[in-house]
Coordinates of C-alpha atoms in Angstrom, one line a residue:
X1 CA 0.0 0.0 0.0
X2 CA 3.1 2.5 0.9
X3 CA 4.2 1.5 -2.8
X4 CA 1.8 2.5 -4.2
X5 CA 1.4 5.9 -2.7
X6 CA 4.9 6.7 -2.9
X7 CA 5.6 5.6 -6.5
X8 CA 4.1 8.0 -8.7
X9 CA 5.5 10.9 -6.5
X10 CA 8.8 9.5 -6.9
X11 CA 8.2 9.6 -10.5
X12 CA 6.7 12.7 -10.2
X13 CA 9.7 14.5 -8.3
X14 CA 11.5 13.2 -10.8
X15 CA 10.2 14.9 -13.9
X16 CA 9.1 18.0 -12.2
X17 CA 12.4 18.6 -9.9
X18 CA 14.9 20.8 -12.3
X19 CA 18.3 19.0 -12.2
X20 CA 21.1 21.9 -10.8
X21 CA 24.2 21.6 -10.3
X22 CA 26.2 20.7 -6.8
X23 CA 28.2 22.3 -4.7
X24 CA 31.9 20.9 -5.0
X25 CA 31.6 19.5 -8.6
X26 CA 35.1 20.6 -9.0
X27 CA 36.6 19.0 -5.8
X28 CA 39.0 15.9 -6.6
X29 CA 37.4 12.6 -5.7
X30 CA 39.7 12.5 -2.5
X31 CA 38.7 16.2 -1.2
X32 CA 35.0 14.8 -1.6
X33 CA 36.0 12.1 0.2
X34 CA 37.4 14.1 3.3
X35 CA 33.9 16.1 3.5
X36 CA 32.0 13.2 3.6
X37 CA 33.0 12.8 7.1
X38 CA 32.8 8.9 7.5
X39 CA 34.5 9.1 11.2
X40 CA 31.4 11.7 12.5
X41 CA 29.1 9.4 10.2
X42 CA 30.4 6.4 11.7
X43 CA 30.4 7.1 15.3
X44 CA 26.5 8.6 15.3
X45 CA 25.9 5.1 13.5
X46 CA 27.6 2.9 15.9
X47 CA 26.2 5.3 19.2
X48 CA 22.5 4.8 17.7
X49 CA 22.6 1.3 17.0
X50 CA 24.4 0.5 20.7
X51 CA 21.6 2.5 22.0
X52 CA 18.9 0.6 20.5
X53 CA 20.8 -2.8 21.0
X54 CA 20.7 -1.9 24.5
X55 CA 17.4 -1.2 25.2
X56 CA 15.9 -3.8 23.3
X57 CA 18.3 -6.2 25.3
X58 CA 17.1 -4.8 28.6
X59 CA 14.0 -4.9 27.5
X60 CA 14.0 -8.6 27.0
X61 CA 16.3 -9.7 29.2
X62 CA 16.8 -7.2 31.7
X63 CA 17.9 -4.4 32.8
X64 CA 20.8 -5.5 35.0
X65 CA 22.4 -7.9 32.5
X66 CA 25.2 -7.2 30.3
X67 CA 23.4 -7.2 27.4
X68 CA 21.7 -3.5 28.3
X69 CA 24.9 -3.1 30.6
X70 CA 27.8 -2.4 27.8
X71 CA 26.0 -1.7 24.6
X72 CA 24.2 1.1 26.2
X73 CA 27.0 2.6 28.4
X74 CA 29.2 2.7 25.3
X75 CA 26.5 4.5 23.2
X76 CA 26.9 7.5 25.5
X77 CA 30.7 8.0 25.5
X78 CA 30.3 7.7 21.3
X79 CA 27.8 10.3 21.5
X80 CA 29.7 12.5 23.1
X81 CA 32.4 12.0 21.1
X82 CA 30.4 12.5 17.7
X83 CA 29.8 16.1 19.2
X84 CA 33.6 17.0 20.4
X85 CA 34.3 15.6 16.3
X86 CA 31.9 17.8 14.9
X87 CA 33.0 21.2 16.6
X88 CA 36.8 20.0 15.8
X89 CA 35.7 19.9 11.6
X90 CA 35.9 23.2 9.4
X91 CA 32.9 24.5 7.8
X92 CA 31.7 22.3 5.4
X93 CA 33.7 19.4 6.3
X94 CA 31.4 18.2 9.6
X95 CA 27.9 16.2 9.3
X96 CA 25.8 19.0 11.2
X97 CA 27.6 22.4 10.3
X98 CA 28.8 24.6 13.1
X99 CA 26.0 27.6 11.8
X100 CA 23.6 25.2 12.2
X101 CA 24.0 26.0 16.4
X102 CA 23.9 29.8 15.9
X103 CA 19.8 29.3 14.7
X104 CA 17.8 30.6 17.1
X105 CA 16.2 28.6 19.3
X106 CA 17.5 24.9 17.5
X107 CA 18.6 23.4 20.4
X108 CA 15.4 23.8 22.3
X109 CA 13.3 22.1 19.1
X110 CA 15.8 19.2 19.8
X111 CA 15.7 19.0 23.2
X112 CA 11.8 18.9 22.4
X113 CA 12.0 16.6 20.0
X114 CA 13.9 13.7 21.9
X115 CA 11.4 13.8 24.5
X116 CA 8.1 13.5 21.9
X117 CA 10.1 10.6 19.9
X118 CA 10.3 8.3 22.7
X119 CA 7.0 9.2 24.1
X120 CA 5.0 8.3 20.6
X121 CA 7.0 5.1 20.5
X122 CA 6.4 3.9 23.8
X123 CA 3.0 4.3 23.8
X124 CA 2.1 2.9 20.0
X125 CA 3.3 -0.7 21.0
X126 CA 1.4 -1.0 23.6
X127 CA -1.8 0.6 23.0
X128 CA -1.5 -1.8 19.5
X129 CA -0.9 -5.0 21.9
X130 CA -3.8 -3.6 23.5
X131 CA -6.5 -3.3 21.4
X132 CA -5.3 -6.3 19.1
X133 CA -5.0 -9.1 21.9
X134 CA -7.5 -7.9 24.7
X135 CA -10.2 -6.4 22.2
X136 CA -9.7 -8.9 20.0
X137 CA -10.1 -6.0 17.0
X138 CA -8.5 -6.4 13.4
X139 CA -5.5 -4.8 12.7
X140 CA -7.2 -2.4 10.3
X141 CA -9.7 -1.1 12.9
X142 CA -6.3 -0.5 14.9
X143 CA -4.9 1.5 12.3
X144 CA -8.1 3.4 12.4
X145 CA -7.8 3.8 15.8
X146 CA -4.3 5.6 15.6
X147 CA -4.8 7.7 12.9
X148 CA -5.9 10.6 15.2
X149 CA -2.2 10.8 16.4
X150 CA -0.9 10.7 13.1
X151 CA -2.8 13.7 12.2
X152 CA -2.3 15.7 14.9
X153 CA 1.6 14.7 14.6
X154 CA 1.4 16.2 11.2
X155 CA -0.8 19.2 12.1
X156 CA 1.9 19.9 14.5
X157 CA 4.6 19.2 11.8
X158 CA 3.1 21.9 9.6
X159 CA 3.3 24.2 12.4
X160 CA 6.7 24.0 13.7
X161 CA 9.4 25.1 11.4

């Protein structure tokens, strides 16, 4: 069903979206290479996934094994490192561009943001457990069921630059 929604705007984008040039066309292959930034890439990678690993271990198996233990307390450290990377990289070299601070009020939508991620993920499992094994409803009539919050996220979505 998501195919076949997203398809013809694929196709659509592009036709309609002009071709232009990018910036750096003239750049050797090995300059490109350098502002690709594959260590600040690779450490936000490896500090997501731990994190994840982590809590889907505790999760399951608990929150005192070492399965939550050392992926997610080596997630942290990488995270942090990720940042001192970043502010160490020349303009246009690093992942998420040292301007990209200096916009007001950016680190408060952030802030915001990582506590309304978690939130809608934490309460979509269960509330679809819910309805689907208790209620003993079809999945479709769930889907109906949480397409409030999906609107309303996208209301708000429109709203918030």
């Amino acid at each position: 069903m998501t195919t076949i929604v997203i398809v013809p705007f694929a196709f659509a984008a592009f036709v309609l979206v002009p071709k232009t040039n990018g910036y750096g066309e003239t750049h050797t292959a090995q300059d490109k290479l350098k502002r690709l930034d594959l260590t600040g890439c690779l450490t936000m990678l490896l500090s997501i996934v731990l994190l994840t690993l982590g809590l889907t271990l505790g999760a399951s198996n608990g929150f005192k094994t070492t399965g939550f233990l050392v992926p997610f307390l080596l997630s942290w450290p990488m995270f942090v490192f990720f940042f001192v990377w970043e502010s160490k990289l020349p303009e246009g070299y690093a992942l998420i561009p040292p301007t990209f601070w200096r916009i007001p009020n950016m680190t408060l939508l952030i802030f915001l943001a990582m506590g309304v991620y978690p939130w809608w993920a934490v309460i979509q499992l269960p509330f679809i457990e819910r309805v689907l094994v208790v209620y003993g409803e079809s999945p479709i009539i769930v889907a109906v069921r949480l397409l409030p919050q999906g609107i309303a996220g996208l209301a708000i979505a429109m709203v918030v630059p």
